[in-house]
PDB file of C-alpha atoms and ligand atoms in Angstrom:
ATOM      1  CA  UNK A   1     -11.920  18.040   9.156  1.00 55.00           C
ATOM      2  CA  UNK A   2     -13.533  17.829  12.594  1.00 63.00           C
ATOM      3  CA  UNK A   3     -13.942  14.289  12.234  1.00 69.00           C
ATOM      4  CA  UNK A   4     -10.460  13.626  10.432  1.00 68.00           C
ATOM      5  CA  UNK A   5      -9.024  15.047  14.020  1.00 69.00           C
ATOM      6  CA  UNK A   6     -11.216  12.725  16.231  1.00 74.00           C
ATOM      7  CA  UNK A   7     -10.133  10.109  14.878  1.00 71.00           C
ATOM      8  CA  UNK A   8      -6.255  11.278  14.979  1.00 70.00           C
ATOM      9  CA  UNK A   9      -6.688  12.446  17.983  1.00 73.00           C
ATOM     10  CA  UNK A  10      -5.414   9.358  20.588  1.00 71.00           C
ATOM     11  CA  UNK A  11      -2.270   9.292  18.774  1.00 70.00           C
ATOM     12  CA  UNK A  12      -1.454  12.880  18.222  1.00 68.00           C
ATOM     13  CA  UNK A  13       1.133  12.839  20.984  1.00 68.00           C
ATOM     14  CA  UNK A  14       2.990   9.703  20.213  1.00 65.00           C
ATOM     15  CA  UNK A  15       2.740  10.780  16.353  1.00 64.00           C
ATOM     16  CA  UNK A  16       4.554  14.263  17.108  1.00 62.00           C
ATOM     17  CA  UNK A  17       7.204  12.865  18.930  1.00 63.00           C
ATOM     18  CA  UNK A  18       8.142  10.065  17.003  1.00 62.00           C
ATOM     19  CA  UNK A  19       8.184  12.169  14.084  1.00 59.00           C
ATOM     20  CA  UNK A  20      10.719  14.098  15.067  1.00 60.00           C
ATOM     21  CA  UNK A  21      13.018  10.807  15.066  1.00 65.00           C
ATOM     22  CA  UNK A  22      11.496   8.718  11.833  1.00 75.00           C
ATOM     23  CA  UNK A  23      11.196   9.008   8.618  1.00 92.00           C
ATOM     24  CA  UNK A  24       7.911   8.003   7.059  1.00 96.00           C
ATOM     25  CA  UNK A  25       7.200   8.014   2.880  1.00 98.00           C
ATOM     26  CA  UNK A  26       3.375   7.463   1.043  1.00 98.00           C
ATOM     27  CA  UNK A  27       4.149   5.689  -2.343  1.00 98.00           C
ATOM     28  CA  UNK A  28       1.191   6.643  -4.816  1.00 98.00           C
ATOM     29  CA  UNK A  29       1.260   4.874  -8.294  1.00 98.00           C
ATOM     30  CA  UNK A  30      -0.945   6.850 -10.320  1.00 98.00           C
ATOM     31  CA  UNK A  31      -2.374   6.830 -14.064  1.00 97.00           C
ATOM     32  CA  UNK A  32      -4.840   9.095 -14.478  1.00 97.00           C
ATOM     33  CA  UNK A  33      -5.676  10.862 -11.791  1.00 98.00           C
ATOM     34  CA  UNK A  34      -5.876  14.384 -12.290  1.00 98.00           C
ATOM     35  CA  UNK A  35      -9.271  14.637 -10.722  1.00 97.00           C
ATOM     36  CA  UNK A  36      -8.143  13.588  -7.024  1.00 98.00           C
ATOM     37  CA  UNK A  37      -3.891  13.692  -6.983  1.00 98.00           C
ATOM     38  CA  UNK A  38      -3.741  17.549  -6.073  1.00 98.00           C
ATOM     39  CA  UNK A  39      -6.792  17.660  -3.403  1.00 98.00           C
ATOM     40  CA  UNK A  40      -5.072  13.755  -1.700  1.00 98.00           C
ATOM     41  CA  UNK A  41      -1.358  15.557  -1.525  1.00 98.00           C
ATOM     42  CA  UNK A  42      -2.839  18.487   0.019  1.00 98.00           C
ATOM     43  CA  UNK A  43      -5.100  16.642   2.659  1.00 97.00           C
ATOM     44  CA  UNK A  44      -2.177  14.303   3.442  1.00 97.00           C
ATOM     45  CA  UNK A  45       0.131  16.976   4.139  1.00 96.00           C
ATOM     46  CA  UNK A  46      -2.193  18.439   6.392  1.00 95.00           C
ATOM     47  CA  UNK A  47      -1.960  15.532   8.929  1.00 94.00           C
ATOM     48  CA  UNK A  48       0.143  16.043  11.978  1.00 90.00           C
ATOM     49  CA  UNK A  49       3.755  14.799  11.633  1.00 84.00           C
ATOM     50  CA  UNK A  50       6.091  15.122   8.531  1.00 88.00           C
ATOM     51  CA  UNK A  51       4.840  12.452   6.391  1.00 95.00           C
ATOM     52  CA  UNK A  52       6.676  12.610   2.644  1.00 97.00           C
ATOM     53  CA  UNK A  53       4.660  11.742  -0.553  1.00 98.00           C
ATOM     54  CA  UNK A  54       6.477   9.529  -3.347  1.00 98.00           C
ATOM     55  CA  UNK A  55       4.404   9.757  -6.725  1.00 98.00           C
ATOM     56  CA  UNK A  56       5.194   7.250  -9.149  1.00 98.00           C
ATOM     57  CA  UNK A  57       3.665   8.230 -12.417  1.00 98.00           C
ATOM     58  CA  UNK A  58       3.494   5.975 -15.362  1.00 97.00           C
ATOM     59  CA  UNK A  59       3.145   8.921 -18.029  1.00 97.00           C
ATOM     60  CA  UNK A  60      -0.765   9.721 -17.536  1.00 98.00           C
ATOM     61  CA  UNK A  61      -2.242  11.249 -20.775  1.00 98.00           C
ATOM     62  CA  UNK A  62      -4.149  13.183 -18.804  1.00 97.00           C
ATOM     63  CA  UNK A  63      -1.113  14.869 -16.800  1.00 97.00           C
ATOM     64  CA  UNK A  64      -1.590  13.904 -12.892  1.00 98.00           C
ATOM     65  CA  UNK A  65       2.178  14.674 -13.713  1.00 98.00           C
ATOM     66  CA  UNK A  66       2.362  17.975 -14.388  1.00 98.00           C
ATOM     67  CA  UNK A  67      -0.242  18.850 -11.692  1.00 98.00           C
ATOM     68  CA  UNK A  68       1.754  16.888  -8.996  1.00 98.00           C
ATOM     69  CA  UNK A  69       5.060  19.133 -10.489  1.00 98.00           C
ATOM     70  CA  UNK A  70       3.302  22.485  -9.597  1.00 98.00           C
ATOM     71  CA  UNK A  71       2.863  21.233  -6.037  1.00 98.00           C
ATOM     72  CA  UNK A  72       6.370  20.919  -5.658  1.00 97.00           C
ATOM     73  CA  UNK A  73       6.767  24.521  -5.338  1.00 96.00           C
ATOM     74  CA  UNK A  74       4.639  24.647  -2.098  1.00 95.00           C
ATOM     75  CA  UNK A  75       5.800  21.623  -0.987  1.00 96.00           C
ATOM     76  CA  UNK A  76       9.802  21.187  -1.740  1.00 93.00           C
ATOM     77  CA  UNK A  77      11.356  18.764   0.167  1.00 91.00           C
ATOM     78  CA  UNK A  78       8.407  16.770   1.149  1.00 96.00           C
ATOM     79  CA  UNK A  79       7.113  15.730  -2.463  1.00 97.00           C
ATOM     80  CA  UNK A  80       8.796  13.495  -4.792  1.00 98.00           C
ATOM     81  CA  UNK A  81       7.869  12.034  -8.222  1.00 98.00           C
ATOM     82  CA  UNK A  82       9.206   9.542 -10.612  1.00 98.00           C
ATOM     83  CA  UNK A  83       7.952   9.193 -14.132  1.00 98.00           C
ATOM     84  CA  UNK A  84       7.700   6.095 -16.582  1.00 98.00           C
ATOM     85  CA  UNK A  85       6.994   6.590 -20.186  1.00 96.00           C
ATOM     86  CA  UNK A  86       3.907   4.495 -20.290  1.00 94.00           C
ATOM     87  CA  UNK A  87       1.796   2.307 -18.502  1.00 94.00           C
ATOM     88  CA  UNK A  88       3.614  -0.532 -16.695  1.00 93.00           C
ATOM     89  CA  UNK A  89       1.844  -1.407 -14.002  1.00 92.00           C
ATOM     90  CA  UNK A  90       1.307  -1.354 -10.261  1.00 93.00           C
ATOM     91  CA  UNK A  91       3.642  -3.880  -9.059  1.00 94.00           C
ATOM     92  CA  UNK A  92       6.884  -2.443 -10.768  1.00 95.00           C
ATOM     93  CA  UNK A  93       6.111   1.204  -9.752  1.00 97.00           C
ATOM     94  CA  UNK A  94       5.842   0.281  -6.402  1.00 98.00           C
ATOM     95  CA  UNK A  95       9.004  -1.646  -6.555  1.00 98.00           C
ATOM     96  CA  UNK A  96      10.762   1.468  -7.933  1.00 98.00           C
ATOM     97  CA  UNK A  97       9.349   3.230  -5.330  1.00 98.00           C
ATOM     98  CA  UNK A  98      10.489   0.922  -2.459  1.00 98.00           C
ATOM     99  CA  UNK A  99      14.326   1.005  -3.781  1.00 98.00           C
ATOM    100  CA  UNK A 100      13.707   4.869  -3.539  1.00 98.00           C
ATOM    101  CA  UNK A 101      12.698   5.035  -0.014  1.00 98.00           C
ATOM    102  CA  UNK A 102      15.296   2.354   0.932  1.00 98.00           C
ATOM    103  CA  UNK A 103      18.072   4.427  -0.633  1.00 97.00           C
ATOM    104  CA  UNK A 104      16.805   7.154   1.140  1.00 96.00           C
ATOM    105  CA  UNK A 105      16.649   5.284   4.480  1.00 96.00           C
ATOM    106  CA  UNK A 106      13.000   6.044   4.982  1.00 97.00           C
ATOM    107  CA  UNK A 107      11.885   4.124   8.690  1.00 96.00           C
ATOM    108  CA  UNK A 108       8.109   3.451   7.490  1.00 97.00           C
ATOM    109  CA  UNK A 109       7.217   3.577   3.689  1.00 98.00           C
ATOM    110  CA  UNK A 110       3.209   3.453   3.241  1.00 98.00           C
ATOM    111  CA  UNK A 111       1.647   1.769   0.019  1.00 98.00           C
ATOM    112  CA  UNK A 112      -1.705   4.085  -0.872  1.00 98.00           C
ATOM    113  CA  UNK A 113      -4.229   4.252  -4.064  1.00 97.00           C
ATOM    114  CA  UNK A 114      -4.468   7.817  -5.549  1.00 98.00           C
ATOM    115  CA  UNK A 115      -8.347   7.334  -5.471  1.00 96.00           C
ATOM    116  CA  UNK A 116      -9.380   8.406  -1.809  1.00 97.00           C
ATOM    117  CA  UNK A 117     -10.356   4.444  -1.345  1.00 96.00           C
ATOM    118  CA  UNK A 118      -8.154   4.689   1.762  1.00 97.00           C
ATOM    119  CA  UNK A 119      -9.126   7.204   3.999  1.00 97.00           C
ATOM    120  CA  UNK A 120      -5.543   9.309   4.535  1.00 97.00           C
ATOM    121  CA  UNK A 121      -6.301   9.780   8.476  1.00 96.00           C
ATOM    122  CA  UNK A 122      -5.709   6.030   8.172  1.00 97.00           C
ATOM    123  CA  UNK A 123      -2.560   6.540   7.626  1.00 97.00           C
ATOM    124  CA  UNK A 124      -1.506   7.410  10.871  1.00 95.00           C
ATOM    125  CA  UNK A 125      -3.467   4.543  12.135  1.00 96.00           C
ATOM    126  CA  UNK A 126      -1.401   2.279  10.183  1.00 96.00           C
ATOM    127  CA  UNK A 127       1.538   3.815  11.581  1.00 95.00           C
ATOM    128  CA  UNK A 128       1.078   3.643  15.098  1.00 94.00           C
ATOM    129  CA  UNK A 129       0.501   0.021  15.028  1.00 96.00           C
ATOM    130  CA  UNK A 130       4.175  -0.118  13.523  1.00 95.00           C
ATOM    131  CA  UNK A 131       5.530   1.979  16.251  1.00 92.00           C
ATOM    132  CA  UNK A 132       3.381  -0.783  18.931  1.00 93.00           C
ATOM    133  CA  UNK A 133       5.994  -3.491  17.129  1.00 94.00           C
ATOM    134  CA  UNK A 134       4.216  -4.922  13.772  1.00 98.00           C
ATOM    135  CA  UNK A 135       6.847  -5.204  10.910  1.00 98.00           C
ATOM    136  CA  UNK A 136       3.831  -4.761   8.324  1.00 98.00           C
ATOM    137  CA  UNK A 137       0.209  -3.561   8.569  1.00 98.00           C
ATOM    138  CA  UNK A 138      -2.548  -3.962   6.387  1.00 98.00           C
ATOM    139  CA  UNK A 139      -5.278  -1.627   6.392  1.00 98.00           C
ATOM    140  CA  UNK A 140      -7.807  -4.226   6.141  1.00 97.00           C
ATOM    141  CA  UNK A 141     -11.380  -4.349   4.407  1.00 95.00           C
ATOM    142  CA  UNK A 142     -12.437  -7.456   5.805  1.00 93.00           C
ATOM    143  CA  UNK A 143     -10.829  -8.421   9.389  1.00 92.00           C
ATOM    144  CA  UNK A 144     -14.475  -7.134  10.849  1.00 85.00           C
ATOM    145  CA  UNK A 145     -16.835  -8.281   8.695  1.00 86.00           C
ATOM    146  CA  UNK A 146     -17.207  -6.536   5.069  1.00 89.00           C
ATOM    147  CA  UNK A 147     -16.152  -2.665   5.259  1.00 91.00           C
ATOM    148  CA  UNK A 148     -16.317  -1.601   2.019  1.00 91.00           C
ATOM    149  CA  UNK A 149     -18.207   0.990   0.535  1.00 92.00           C
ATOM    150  CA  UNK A 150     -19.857   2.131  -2.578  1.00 88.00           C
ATOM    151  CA  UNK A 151     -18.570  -1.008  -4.937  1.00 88.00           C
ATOM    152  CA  UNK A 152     -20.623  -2.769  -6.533  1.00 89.00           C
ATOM    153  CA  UNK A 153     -21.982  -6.342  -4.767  1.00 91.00           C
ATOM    154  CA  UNK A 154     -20.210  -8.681  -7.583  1.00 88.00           C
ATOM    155  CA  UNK A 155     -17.280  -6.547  -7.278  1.00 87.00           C
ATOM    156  CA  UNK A 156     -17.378  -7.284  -3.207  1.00 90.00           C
ATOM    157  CA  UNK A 157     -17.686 -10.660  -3.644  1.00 91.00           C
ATOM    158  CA  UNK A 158     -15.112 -11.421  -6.135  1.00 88.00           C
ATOM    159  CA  UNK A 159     -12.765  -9.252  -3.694  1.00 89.00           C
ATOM    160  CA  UNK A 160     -14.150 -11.151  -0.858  1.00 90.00           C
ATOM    161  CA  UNK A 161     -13.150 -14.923  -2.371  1.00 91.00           C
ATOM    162  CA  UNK A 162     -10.599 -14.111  -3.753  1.00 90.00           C
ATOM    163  CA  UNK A 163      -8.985 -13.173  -0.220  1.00 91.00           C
ATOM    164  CA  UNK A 164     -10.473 -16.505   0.976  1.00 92.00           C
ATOM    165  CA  UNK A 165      -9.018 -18.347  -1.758  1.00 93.00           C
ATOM    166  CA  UNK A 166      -5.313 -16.965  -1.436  1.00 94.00           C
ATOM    167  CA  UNK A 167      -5.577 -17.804   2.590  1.00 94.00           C
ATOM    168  CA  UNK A 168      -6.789 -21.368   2.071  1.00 94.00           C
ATOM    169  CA  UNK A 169      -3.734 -21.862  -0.520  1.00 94.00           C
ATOM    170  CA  UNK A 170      -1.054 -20.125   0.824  1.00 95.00           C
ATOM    171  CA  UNK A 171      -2.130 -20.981   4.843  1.00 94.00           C
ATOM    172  CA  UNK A 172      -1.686 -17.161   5.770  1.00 95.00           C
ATOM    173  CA  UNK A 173      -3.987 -15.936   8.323  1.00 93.00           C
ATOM    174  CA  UNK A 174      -4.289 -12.790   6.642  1.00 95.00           C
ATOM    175  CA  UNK A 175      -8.010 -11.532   5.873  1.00 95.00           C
ATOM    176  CA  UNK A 176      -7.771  -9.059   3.606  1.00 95.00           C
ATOM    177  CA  UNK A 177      -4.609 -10.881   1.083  1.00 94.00           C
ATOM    178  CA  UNK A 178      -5.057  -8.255  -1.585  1.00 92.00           C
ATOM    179  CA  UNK A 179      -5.227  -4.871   0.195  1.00 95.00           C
ATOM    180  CA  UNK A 180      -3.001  -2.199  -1.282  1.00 96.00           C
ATOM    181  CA  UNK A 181      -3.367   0.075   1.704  1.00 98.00           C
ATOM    182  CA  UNK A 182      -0.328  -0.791   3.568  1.00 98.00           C
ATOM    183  CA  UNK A 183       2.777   0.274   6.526  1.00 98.00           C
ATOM    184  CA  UNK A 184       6.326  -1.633   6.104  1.00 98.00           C
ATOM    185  CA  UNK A 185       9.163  -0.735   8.337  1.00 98.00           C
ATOM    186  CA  UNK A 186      11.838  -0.192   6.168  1.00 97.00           C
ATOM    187  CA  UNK A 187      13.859  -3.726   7.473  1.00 97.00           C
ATOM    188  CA  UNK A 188      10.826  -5.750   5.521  1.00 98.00           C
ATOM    189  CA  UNK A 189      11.586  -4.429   1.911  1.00 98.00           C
ATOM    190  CA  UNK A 190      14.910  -4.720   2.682  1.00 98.00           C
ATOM    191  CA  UNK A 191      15.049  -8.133   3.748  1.00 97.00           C
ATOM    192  CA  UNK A 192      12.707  -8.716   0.493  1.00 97.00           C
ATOM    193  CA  UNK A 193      14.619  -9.829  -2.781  1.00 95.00           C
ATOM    194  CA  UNK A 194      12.508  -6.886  -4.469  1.00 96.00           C
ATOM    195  CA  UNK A 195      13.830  -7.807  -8.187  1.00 94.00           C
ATOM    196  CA  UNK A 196      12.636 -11.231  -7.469  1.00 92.00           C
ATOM    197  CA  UNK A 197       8.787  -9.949  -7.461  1.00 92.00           C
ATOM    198  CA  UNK A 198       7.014 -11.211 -10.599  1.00 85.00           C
ATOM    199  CA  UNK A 199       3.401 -10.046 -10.850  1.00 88.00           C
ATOM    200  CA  UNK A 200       1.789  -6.443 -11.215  1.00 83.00           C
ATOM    201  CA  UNK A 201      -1.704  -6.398 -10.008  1.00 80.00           C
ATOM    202  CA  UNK A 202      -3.526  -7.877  -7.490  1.00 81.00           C
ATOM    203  CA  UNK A 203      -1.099 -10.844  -6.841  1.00 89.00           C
ATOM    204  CA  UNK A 204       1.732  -7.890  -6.477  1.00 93.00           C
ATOM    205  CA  UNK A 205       0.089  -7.067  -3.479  1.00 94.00           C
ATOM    206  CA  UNK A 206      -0.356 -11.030  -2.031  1.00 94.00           C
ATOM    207  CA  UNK A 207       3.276 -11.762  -3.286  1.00 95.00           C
ATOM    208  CA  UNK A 208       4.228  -8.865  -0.921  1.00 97.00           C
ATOM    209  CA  UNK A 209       2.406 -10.097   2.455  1.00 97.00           C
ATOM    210  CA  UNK A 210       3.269 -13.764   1.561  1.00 96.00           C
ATOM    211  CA  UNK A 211       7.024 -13.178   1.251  1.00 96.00           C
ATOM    212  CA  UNK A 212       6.862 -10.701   4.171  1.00 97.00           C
ATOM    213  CA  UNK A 213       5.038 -13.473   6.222  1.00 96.00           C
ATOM    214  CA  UNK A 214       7.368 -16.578   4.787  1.00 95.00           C
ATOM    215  CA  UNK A 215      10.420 -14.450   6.283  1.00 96.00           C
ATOM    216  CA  UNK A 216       8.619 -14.513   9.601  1.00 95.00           C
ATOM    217  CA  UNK A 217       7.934 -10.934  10.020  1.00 97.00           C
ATOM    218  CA  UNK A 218       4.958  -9.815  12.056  1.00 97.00           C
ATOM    219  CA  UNK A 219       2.055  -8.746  10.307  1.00 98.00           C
ATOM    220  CA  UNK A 220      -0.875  -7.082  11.769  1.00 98.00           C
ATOM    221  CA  UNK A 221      -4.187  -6.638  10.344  1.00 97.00           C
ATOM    222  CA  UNK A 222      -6.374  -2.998  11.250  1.00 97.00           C
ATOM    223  CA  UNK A 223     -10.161  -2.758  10.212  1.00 96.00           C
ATOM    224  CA  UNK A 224     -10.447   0.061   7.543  1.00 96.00           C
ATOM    225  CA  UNK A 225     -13.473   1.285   5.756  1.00 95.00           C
ATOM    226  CA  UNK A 226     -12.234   1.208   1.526  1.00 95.00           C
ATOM    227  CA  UNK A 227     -14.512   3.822  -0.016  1.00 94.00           C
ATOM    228  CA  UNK A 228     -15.292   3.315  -4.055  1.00 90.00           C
ATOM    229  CA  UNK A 229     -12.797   6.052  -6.008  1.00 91.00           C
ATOM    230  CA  UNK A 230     -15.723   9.362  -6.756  1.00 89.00           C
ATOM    231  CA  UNK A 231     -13.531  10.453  -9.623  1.00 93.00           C
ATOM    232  CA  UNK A 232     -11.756   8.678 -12.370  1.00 92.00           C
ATOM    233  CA  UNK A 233     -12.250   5.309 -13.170  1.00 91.00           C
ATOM    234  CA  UNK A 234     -10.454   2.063 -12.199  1.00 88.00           C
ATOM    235  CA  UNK A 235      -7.991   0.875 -14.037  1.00 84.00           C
ATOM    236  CA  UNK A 236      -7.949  -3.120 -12.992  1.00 74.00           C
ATOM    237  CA  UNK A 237      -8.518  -5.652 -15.769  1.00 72.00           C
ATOM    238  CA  UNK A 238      -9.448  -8.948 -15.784  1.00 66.00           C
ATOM    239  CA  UNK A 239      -5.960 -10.502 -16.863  1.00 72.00           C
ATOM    240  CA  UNK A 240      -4.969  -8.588 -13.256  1.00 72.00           C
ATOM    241  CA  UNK A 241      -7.392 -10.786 -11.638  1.00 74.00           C
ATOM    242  CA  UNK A 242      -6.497 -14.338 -13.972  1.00 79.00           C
ATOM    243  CA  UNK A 243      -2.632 -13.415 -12.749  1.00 81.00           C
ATOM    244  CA  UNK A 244      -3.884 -13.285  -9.200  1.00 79.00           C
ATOM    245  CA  UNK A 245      -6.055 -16.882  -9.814  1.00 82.00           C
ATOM    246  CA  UNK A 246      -2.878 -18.635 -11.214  1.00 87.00           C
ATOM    247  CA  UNK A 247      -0.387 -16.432  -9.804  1.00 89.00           C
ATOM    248  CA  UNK A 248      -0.841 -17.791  -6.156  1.00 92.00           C
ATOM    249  CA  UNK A 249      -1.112 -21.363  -7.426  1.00 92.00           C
ATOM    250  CA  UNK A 250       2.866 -21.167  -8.665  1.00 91.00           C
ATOM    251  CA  UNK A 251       3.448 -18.774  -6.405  1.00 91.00           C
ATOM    252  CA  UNK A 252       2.685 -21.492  -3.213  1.00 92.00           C
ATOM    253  CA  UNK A 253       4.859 -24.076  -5.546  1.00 92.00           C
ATOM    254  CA  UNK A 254       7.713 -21.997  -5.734  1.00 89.00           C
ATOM    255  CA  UNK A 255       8.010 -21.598  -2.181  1.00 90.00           C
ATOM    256  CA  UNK A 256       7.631 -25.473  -1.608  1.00 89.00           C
ATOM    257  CA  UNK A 257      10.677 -25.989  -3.841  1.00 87.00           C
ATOM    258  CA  UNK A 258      12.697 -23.191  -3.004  1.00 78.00           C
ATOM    259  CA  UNK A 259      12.120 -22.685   0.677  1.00 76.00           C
ATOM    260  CA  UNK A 260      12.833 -18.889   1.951  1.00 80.00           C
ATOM    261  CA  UNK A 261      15.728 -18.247   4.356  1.00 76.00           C
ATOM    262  CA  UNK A 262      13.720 -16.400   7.307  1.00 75.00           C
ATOM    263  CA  UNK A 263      14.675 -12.851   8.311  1.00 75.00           C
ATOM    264  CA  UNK A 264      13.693 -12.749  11.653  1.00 73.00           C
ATOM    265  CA  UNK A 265      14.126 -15.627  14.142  1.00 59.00           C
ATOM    266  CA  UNK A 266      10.705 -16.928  15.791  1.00 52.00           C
TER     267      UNK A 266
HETATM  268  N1  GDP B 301       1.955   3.991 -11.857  1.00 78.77           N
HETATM  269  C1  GDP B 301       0.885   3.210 -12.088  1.00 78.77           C
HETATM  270  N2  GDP B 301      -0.212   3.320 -11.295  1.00 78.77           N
HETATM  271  C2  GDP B 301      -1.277   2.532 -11.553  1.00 78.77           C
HETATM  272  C3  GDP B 301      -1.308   1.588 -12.617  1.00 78.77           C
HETATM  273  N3  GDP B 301      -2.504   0.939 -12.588  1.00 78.77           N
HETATM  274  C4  GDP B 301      -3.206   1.479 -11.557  1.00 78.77           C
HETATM  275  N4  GDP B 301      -2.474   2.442 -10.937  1.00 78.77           N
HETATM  276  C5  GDP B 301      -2.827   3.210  -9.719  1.00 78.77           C
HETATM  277  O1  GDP B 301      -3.023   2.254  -8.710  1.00 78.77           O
HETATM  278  C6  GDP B 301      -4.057   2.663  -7.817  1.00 78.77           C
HETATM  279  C7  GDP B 301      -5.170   1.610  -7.784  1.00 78.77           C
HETATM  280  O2  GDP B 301      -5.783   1.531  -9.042  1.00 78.77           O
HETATM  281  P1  GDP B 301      -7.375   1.587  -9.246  1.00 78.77           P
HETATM  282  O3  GDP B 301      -7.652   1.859 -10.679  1.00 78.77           O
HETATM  283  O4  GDP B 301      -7.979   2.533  -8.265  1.00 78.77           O
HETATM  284  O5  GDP B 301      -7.774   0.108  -8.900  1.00 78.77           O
HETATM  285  P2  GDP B 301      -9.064  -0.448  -8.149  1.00 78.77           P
HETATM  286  O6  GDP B 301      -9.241   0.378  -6.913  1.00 78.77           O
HETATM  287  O7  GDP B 301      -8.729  -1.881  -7.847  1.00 78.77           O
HETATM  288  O8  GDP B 301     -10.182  -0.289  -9.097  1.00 78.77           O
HETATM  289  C8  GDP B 301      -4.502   4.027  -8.321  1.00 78.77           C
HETATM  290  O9  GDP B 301      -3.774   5.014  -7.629  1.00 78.77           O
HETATM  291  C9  GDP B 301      -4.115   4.003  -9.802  1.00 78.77           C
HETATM  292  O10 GDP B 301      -3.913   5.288 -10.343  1.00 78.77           O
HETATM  293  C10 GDP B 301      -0.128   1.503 -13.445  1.00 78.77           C
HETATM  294  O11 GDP B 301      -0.044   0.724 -14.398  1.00 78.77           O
HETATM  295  N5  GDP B 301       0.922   2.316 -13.130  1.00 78.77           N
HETATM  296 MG1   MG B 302      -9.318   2.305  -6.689  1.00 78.77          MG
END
């Protein structure tokens, strides 16, 4: 805890204050979590500011559900859920979520894992460099050499080229392409056609930056440490990673023939 309020420390001030004027959501996607959901809504909540949790549950046999439902006792007003009847991936929960937090006018809306692989102080990290002007930040794994821990070195590497693939075909200077650890202001998802997002996995997560970045928003890139998940297991497969290999192949096509109409003028 000592630590967790070192490093939140610098921006304590700024944080407080602009709390009191903006709204700011976490969207978790979860399946099977039970073993970390209730300890990561608690430890988020005990940050500084008012930061609201979103959980978007696709019907986890093992009931992350119910246990995020008996936290909304403590916690009314400040923790949400929405439920799916089954397993339908990450990319349409967080799209789901993202209409939520529009309709609800939310100023920043986070995108987080429920597996403590992003370090929750991190989140007000992320934040501040929104409030310094960035339209979108990426807590990135590999802007400063290779910070992540605990996975396993093919694992790494795969991750690794796979982000150096997607930059050399899309042309983004973005280091970490796939990162799900994320800070939009609410005008990005807006200006987003979200209904027009096709894949669910990894390539949810580069569809997201590269639209973001084709509208000429301004992304910025922070050096995070990702941390292996403890508990549970990971639920990626290897068709997420074949959508990601083809996905960004049509997905640069598309946007050759059907050129987007920028947001913001550069
Ligand atoms: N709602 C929902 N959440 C999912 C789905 N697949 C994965 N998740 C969540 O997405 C996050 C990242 O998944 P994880 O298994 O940790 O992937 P990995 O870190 O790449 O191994 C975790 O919070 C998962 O619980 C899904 O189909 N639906
Ligand atoms: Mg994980």
């Amino acid at each position: 805890m000592n630590s967790l309020y070192n490093k939140i420390k610098p921006y304590l001030r700024t944080i407080l204050i602009d709390h009191l004027v903006n709204k700011s959501l976490v969207i978790i996607p979860t399946y099977n979590e039970k073993e970390n959901i209730e300890r990561l809504i608690h430890t988020i909540f005990s940050l500084p500011g008012h930061l609201n949790i979103l959980i978007v549950d696709d019907g986890s046999p093992d009931g992350t559900a119910f246990l995020v439902k008996g936290l909304q006792t403590p916690y009314a007003d400040r923790l949400f859920i929405l439920e799916r009847a089954g397993k339908l991936g990450l990319g349409t929960a967080y799209i789901l979520g993202f209409k939520w937090a529009i309709e609800r006018q939310y100023d920043f809306v986070f995108e987080m894992d429920a597996d403590f692989s992003h370090n929750p102080a991190d989140l007000l990290v992320l934040q501040q460099a929104c409030m310094n002007g960035a339209d979108l930040v990426i807590g990135s794994r590999y802007k400063s050499g290779v910070n992540v821990v605990n996975w396993p070195m093919g694992r790494v590497l795969m991750s690794y080229f796979a982000s150096v693939y997607v930059r050399w075909v899309t042309g983004m200077k973005i280091y970490d392409t796939t990162s799900g650890f994320k800070c939009y202001r609410r005008k990005v998802l807006e200006a987003i056609e979200l209904d027009n997002i096709r894949f669910k996995g990894y390539a949810f997560q580069i569809e997201m930056k590269f639209t973001a970045w084709k509208l000429g928003f301004r992304i910025e890139e922070i050096p995070i440490i990702f941390t292996d998940r403890s508990e549970g297991t990971s639920k990626m497969s290897g068709g997420i990673f074949n959508e990601a290999l083809w996905g960004v192949l049509r997905m640069k096509i598309r946007s050759i023939l059907r050129p987007y109409k920028k947001a913001v003028q550069v």
